[in-house]
Amino acid sequence: MSRGSGGGYDRHITIFSPEGRLFQVEYAFKAVKAAAITSIGVRGKDSVCVVTQKKVPDKLLDQTSVTHLFPITKYLGLLATGMTADARTLVQQARNEAAEFRFRYGYEMPVDVLAKWIADKSQVYTQHAYMRPLGVIALVLGIDEENGPQLYKCDPAGHFYGHKATSAGLKEQEAINFLEKKMKNDPAFSYEETVQTAISALQSVLQEDFKATEIEVGVVRADNRVFRVLSTEEIDEHLTAISERD
Amino acid sequence: MGDSQYSFSLTTFSPSGKLVQIEHALTAVGSGQTSLGIKAANGVVIATEKKLPSILVDETSVQKIQILTPNIGVVYSGMGPDFRVLVRKSRKQAEQYHRLYKEPIPVTQLVRETAAVMQEFTQSGGVRPFGVSLLVAGYDDKGPQLYQVDPSGSYFSWKASAMGKNVSNAKTFLEKRYTDDMELDDAVHTAILTLKEGFEGQISGKNIEIGIIGADKKFRVLTSAEIDDYLAEVE
């Protein structure tokens, strides 16, 4: 008779459970939710927008140092949802990889190539016992020269998909339901519509109206491919536009 | 191979002589999306379900059937990320063979080397087996060939095979319908009908993938428009 559960270690390292599952990977997903932040990304006709909550747990903290939105290169952005320390590691490695790519091949690393690289690294952590999976879901955004605006989601299991819109974090499923309804007929959102859809999705799912200092917004646009984090004033404009619209 | 901290294998024998990690890996494969392959007299077809987690996913960003060399293609059932690793390693092995012998790698050789990698991960320190089974379709001097490789690293040549969720129904269906003198087109129709058997929801060119290789020895993945045409013929 076989010792079914592999000696009880299937929950401690990434080996298979009797049902063929990887518990460590599933726990990594739970760690993403435990950060209690929700993020949303929306891809429009010629722009991509990502939004996340900005929770500053202590008034004494320097607010400008609390961020989940990171430029990887001038043209690629990454929104990391989950464990902050793991996010910083991922961002550091991604920045290094993107810079080496530019040096080695002479052109900017495309969005999907970066997303694949992140996902392949995550896969290694699911197969080798010596490193645990990272507790981070990464939303990568940029404008691709051939395919236009791109939004990719990379998770601890090593999956990566391109998305028309997606979400990560605590209210991931509610947000995806909301976005599925909005994107059902393949709308081609303009820049303003893209940003406002992303922000209003977050407000609707969390059932609160935000102040500009409580969210972070990052965008890339086809007419200005640089990845930009919006300033508080710009976020305010969008919030006002949303509340006037409703 | 073998990670520094873990100089011992995680896949060890149980008292009854079984390697349970491999069995669990097969369970992971069995809960993956159905895929199948059919060897015809003049070619091979492989196909798979492509069910995406949400309508928000851009289905053009996902391709489950991959090309290993111009005349060899592969599909999987099980864990997508593990599949990407094997595709990368196999492509490199094929290229190294070509560099050394200045000719394209025979299908059997590539399958053997890929299977060897999968076996290594069942024995090396600090790693777990791959949670995928592969169906490798190729056409070389020995004609059309179809191989299935399991997480254990064992591989067999098949006339037709299926893997994943609906494996037993699919195999029964294939056993009834398979004939040795099938043409490639008939094989594609049979593949579609087999997928349709266990398909939940409306089958279309957007939620299945089909790859074919014929006597021209060029493996290619059908576009969703071509799949829709075949679906219309099958109706």
XYZ file of C-alpha atoms in Angstrom:
481
model
C 0.000 0.000 0.000
C 1.336 3.452 -0.806
C 1.838 6.288 1.603
C -0.671 8.551 -0.076
C 0.393 12.020 0.928
C 4.110 11.890 0.132
C 5.133 12.017 3.763
C 3.096 15.122 4.463
C 5.555 17.412 2.696
C 3.244 18.189 -0.193
C 2.096 21.244 1.706
C 5.595 22.454 2.495
C 7.371 22.327 -0.844
C 6.210 22.202 -4.426
C 5.673 18.478 -4.910
C 2.421 16.956 -6.083
C -0.428 16.144 -3.716
C -2.370 12.906 -4.303
C -4.944 14.845 -6.314
C -2.211 16.177 -8.575
C -2.235 19.662 -7.032
C 0.604 21.888 -5.928
C -0.383 23.239 -2.529
C 2.479 25.705 -2.282
C 1.333 27.346 -5.507
C -2.243 27.521 -4.237
C -1.042 29.045 -0.966
C 0.933 31.613 -2.960
C -2.356 32.702 -4.558
C -3.827 33.040 -1.078
C -0.866 35.190 -0.060
C -1.708 37.562 -2.902
C -5.219 37.952 -1.526
C -3.950 38.397 2.018
C -2.398 41.723 1.044
C -6.010 43.000 0.980
C -5.440 45.115 -2.114
C -7.374 44.884 -5.361
C -5.920 45.897 -8.729
C -7.554 46.328 -12.105
C -6.194 46.600 -15.635
C -8.095 47.624 -18.777
C -6.900 47.611 -22.381
C -8.464 50.166 -24.712
C -8.173 50.803 -28.411
C -4.918 52.707 -28.131
C -4.023 52.737 -24.455
C -3.746 50.530 -21.363
C -4.573 51.608 -17.830
C -3.889 49.893 -14.491
C -5.324 50.978 -11.146
C -4.617 49.799 -7.628
C -5.489 50.800 -4.096
C -2.936 52.799 -2.192
C -3.229 51.829 1.465
C -0.784 53.636 3.710
C -1.054 51.745 7.016
C 0.584 54.405 9.187
C 0.288 58.206 9.048
C 3.976 58.509 9.846
C 4.938 56.650 6.661
C 6.277 58.592 3.711
C 3.409 58.162 1.249
C 5.579 58.541 -1.795
C 7.523 55.422 -0.888
C 4.405 53.251 -0.759
C 3.841 52.040 -4.281
C 2.962 48.903 -6.231
C 3.411 50.452 -9.645
C 6.891 50.147 -11.112
C 8.415 51.206 -14.418
C 10.496 48.351 -15.789
C 11.794 50.277 -18.771
C 10.707 53.615 -20.132
C 7.985 51.821 -22.075
C 6.995 48.924 -19.866
C 5.124 49.126 -16.580
C 4.436 46.485 -13.950
C 1.713 46.524 -11.328
C 2.527 44.032 -8.566
C -0.308 42.811 -6.350
C 0.543 40.804 -3.261
C 3.600 40.624 -1.028
C 5.594 43.853 -1.336
C 8.989 42.305 -0.730
C 8.453 39.599 -3.343
C 7.232 42.313 -5.710
C 10.433 44.297 -5.320
C 12.535 41.213 -6.082
C 10.511 40.536 -9.186
C 10.748 44.141 -10.348
C 14.505 44.226 -9.787
C 15.017 41.049 -11.833
C 12.632 42.225 -14.550
C 14.425 45.555 -14.858
C 17.727 43.762 -15.186
C 16.388 41.361 -17.780
C 14.766 44.116 -19.857
C 17.965 46.165 -19.835
C 20.053 43.169 -20.886
C 17.553 42.404 -23.647
C 17.887 45.922 -25.016
C 21.672 45.649 -24.901
C 21.857 42.172 -26.379
C 19.322 42.478 -29.192
C 19.311 46.180 -29.947
C 15.581 46.791 -29.535
C 13.191 47.296 -26.645
C 11.874 44.189 -24.918
C 8.262 43.636 -26.046
C 5.487 43.234 -23.454
C 4.759 39.612 -24.179
C 8.433 38.657 -24.044
C 8.752 40.209 -20.595
C 5.541 38.549 -19.447
C 6.794 35.173 -20.696
C 10.116 35.653 -18.946
C 8.374 36.443 -15.647
C 6.070 33.466 -16.068
C 8.922 31.090 -16.920
C 10.809 32.237 -13.814
C 7.691 31.646 -11.737
C 7.400 28.145 -13.209
C 10.907 27.305 -12.004
C 9.842 28.103 -8.446
C 6.911 25.705 -8.802
C 9.141 22.844 -9.832
C 12.304 23.257 -7.766
C 12.040 22.699 -4.044
C 14.739 25.141 -3.039
C 12.707 28.291 -3.842
C 9.101 28.974 -2.949
C 6.771 30.621 -5.466
C 6.524 34.417 -5.198
C 3.340 35.751 -3.614
C 2.796 38.250 -6.417
C 0.499 38.587 -9.411
C 2.078 40.907 -11.964
C 0.122 42.981 -14.483
C 2.523 43.989 -17.266
C 1.563 46.738 -19.675
C 3.022 48.415 -22.722
C 2.447 49.323 -26.352
C 3.648 46.637 -28.756
C 4.997 47.835 -32.102
C 3.029 45.278 -34.072
C 0.029 44.484 -31.897
C -0.713 47.783 -30.187
C -1.692 48.108 -26.525
C -0.998 44.961 -24.478
C -1.921 43.902 -20.946
C -0.520 40.633 -19.573
C -1.167 38.944 -16.243
C 1.491 36.636 -14.734
C 0.669 34.538 -11.679
C 2.572 32.384 -9.140
C 1.702 29.208 -11.063
C 3.617 30.392 -14.106
C 0.575 31.104 -16.266
C 0.491 34.175 -18.416
C -2.254 35.411 -20.705
C -2.932 38.569 -22.645
C -6.079 40.280 -21.397
C -8.626 42.751 -22.650
C -9.244 43.545 -18.999
C -8.427 41.767 -15.779
C -8.060 42.031 -12.054
C -5.878 40.700 -9.242
C -6.019 40.675 -5.459
C -8.721 40.466 -2.809
C -11.805 41.236 -4.940
C -10.424 39.684 -8.084
C -13.464 37.614 -8.964
C -16.006 40.397 -8.366
C -13.957 42.748 -10.491
C -13.647 40.229 -13.310
C -17.432 39.717 -13.278
C -17.910 43.491 -13.475
C -15.397 43.829 -16.304
C -16.824 40.892 -18.263
C -20.119 42.736 -18.456
C -18.460 45.948 -19.566
C -16.246 44.315 -22.197
C -18.793 41.844 -23.492
C -19.280 43.413 -26.896
C -15.605 44.122 -27.480
C -15.817 47.872 -27.024
C -12.920 49.957 -28.289
C -12.340 52.349 -25.415
C -10.675 55.701 -25.911
C -7.998 56.777 -23.446
C -10.457 58.569 -21.150
C -12.928 55.682 -21.294
C -10.170 53.172 -20.516
C -9.028 55.038 -17.427
C -12.540 55.714 -16.250
C -13.629 52.114 -16.733
C -10.682 50.937 -14.665
C -11.266 53.426 -11.853
C -15.025 53.009 -11.749
C -14.629 49.213 -11.752
C -12.461 49.494 -8.656
C -14.922 51.863 -6.984
C -17.870 49.658 -7.796
C -16.254 46.462 -6.578
C -14.952 47.938 -3.344
C -18.105 49.976 -2.915
C -16.381 53.175 -1.995
C -15.580 56.438 -3.701
C -11.905 57.206 -3.743
C -9.891 60.324 -3.154
C -7.050 60.856 -5.584
C -4.515 60.012 -2.891
C -6.067 56.616 -2.223
C -5.362 55.043 -5.612
C -2.445 54.686 -7.971
C -2.959 54.828 -11.738
C -0.475 53.907 -14.461
C -0.977 54.301 -18.224
C 0.652 53.767 -21.590
C -0.748 55.370 -24.730
C -0.084 54.668 -28.382
C 0.594 58.349 -29.053
C 2.996 58.581 -26.116
C 4.452 55.134 -25.453
C 6.210 56.071 -22.251
C 4.821 54.325 -19.155
C 3.504 57.043 -16.833
C 2.169 57.116 -13.308
C -0.608 59.694 -13.150
C -0.250 62.601 -10.760
C -2.846 63.298 -8.068
C -4.234 66.179 -10.142
C -4.751 63.987 -13.194
C -6.399 61.290 -11.086
C -8.678 63.962 -9.620
C -9.763 65.031 -13.100
C -10.768 61.482 -13.938
C -12.573 61.010 -10.621
C -14.519 64.199 -11.206
C -15.390 63.107 -14.719
C -16.676 59.795 -13.360
C -18.841 61.366 -10.680
C -20.262 63.885 -13.135
C -21.039 61.121 -15.561
C -23.011 59.132 -12.957
C 20.881 18.916 -12.466
C 20.203 18.870 -8.757
C 19.712 21.835 -6.515
C 22.363 22.545 -3.929
C 20.255 22.349 -0.802
C 18.366 19.315 -2.026
C 20.878 16.667 -2.952
C 18.239 14.012 -2.480
C 15.375 13.047 -4.729
C 11.859 14.107 -3.798
C 10.457 11.283 -5.890
C 11.115 8.155 -3.869
C 9.759 4.609 -3.834
C 6.811 3.777 -1.618
C 6.850 0.457 0.275
C 4.823 -1.131 -2.521
C 7.395 -0.086 -5.111
C 5.436 2.770 -6.639
C 6.718 6.241 -7.399
C 3.771 8.168 -6.018
C 4.941 11.593 -7.239
C 4.679 10.303 -10.792
C 1.214 8.950 -10.104
C 0.172 12.320 -8.735
C 1.647 13.984 -11.795
C -0.534 11.722 -13.941
C -3.533 12.796 -11.888
C -2.653 16.398 -12.669
C -2.571 15.474 -16.357
C -5.904 13.717 -16.049
C -7.557 16.859 -14.780
C -6.200 18.932 -17.647
C -8.079 19.886 -20.801
C -8.620 17.084 -23.309
C -6.193 16.733 -26.189
C -5.778 14.051 -28.833
C -3.793 12.978 -31.861
C -4.498 10.815 -34.903
C -1.975 9.373 -37.354
C -3.336 9.178 -40.892
C -1.827 7.438 -43.902
C -0.472 10.728 -45.239
C -0.068 12.893 -42.166
C -0.798 13.500 -38.480
C -3.299 15.733 -36.716
C -3.213 16.892 -33.083
C -5.928 18.876 -31.389
C -6.903 20.255 -28.011
C -9.614 22.139 -26.192
C -8.741 25.730 -25.526
C -10.945 26.744 -22.625
C -9.848 30.066 -21.234
C -10.585 31.183 -17.667
C -12.576 34.264 -18.740
C -13.920 36.028 -21.828
C -11.596 38.857 -20.873
C -8.598 36.759 -21.896
C -7.260 37.645 -25.330
C -7.380 34.231 -27.024
C -4.876 35.313 -29.678
C -2.238 35.572 -26.947
C -2.539 31.875 -26.156
C -1.339 29.025 -28.339
C -1.338 25.569 -26.804
C -0.039 23.712 -29.858
C 3.635 24.547 -30.424
C 6.138 23.900 -33.201
C 9.363 22.191 -32.163
C 10.962 22.001 -35.610
C 9.466 22.794 -39.034
C 8.294 19.183 -39.283
C 7.458 18.369 -35.655
C 4.650 19.794 -33.528
C 3.479 19.110 -29.990
C 0.393 19.488 -27.809
C -0.143 18.770 -24.118
C -2.618 18.033 -21.384
C -1.847 19.231 -17.875
C 0.119 22.194 -16.560
C 0.805 24.899 -19.134
C 3.878 26.398 -17.444
C 5.592 22.989 -17.297
C 4.827 22.530 -20.997
C 6.623 25.760 -21.876
C 9.770 24.504 -20.179
C 9.711 21.259 -22.190
C 9.064 23.110 -25.455
C 12.053 25.340 -24.823
C 14.353 22.437 -23.967
C 13.167 20.336 -26.934
C 13.671 23.166 -29.388
C 17.197 23.614 -28.131
C 17.926 19.897 -28.397
C 16.604 19.823 -31.964
C 18.787 22.751 -32.872
C 21.871 21.213 -31.271
C 21.286 18.009 -33.257
C 21.012 20.017 -36.440
C 24.193 21.910 -35.646
C 26.082 18.669 -35.144
C 24.715 16.507 -37.959
C 23.574 19.155 -40.431
C 20.221 17.454 -40.896
C 16.824 17.780 -39.227
C 16.376 15.700 -36.102
C 14.327 12.512 -36.643
C 11.074 12.437 -34.693
C 12.092 9.401 -32.619
C 15.306 11.073 -31.509
C 13.583 14.261 -30.393
C 10.949 12.291 -28.516
C 13.632 10.219 -26.826
C 15.584 13.277 -25.706
C 12.472 15.058 -24.429
C 11.450 11.947 -22.551
C 14.922 11.765 -21.050
C 14.489 15.277 -19.652
C 11.169 14.312 -18.122
C 12.748 11.218 -16.568
C 15.565 13.312 -15.095
C 13.043 15.365 -13.190
C 11.678 12.210 -11.589
C 15.060 11.275 -10.224
C 17.111 14.440 -9.681
C 17.397 16.222 -6.353
C 15.033 18.957 -5.329
C 12.652 18.856 -8.281
C 9.225 17.432 -8.976
C 8.099 15.600 -12.126
C 6.513 17.550 -14.973
C 2.736 17.727 -14.720
C 2.169 17.228 -18.468
C 1.747 14.473 -21.004
C 2.824 15.355 -24.528
C 1.553 14.288 -27.925
C 4.336 14.776 -30.472
C 3.340 14.767 -34.149
C 5.979 14.658 -36.861
C 6.683 13.663 -40.434
C 10.180 12.623 -41.465
C 11.819 10.024 -43.724
C 10.064 7.268 -41.825
C 6.682 8.806 -42.593
C 4.029 10.250 -40.285
C 4.515 9.535 -36.573
C 2.631 10.210 -33.342
C 4.194 9.736 -29.902
C 2.807 10.181 -26.413
C 5.230 11.017 -23.590
C 4.174 10.723 -19.946
C 5.471 12.471 -16.810
C 7.507 9.376 -16.002
C 9.464 9.794 -19.215
C 8.051 6.699 -20.886
C 6.888 7.109 -24.460
C 5.029 5.046 -27.011
C 4.137 5.414 -30.643
C 0.381 5.583 -31.220
C -1.979 5.327 -34.149
C -4.363 7.531 -32.200
C -4.410 8.666 -28.597
C -6.082 11.040 -26.193
C -5.188 12.592 -22.823
C -6.740 14.754 -20.156
C -10.221 14.972 -18.695
C -12.218 12.996 -21.206
C -9.572 10.400 -21.998
C -11.604 7.196 -21.682
C -14.563 8.371 -23.774
C -12.229 9.875 -26.340
C -10.152 6.700 -26.639
C -13.261 4.536 -27.017
C -14.525 6.862 -29.731
C -11.162 6.793 -31.502
C -10.937 3.008 -31.338
C -14.256 2.753 -33.121
C -13.491 5.307 -35.777
C -9.837 4.680 -36.556
C -8.854 3.023 -39.815
C -5.321 2.431 -41.040
C -5.963 4.004 -44.431
C -7.442 7.281 -43.184
C -6.530 10.419 -45.083
C -5.432 13.555 -43.263
C -8.711 15.361 -43.920
C -10.719 12.447 -42.511
C -8.424 12.420 -39.508
C -9.137 16.119 -38.880
C -12.879 15.457 -39.032
C -12.522 12.531 -36.652
C -10.434 14.642 -34.303
C -13.109 17.323 -34.233
C -15.878 14.794 -33.625
C -13.869 13.254 -30.774
C -13.365 16.640 -29.127
C -17.032 17.419 -29.630
C -18.019 14.278 -27.698
C -16.920 15.601 -24.346
C -17.132 19.313 -25.097
C -19.088 21.489 -22.681
C -20.657 24.381 -24.490
C -20.556 25.462 -28.109
C -17.499 24.270 -30.038
C -15.952 26.807 -32.418
C -12.677 27.844 -34.008
C -12.029 30.024 -30.961
C -12.105 27.344 -28.271
C -10.220 24.485 -29.922
C -6.813 24.314 -31.555
C -5.772 21.971 -34.349
C -2.304 21.334 -35.763
C -1.593 19.241 -38.851
C 1.381 17.959 -40.776
C 1.103 16.368 -44.200
C 3.405 14.925 -46.818
C 4.827 18.420 -47.319
C 6.523 17.893 -43.910
C 5.491 21.336 -42.702
C 3.749 21.422 -39.357
C 1.252 24.199 -38.976
C -1.487 25.321 -36.624
C -4.836 25.940 -38.310
C -6.352 29.402 -38.074
C -9.704 29.693 -36.330
C -11.313 30.421 -39.704
C -9.985 27.132 -41.119
C -11.250 25.291 -38.045
C -14.691 26.842 -38.510
C -14.681 25.554 -42.105
C -13.913 22.026 -40.932
C -16.602 22.337 -38.255
C -19.136 23.302 -40.910
C -18.171 20.227 -42.947
C -18.656 18.036 -39.919
C -22.166 19.313 -39.155
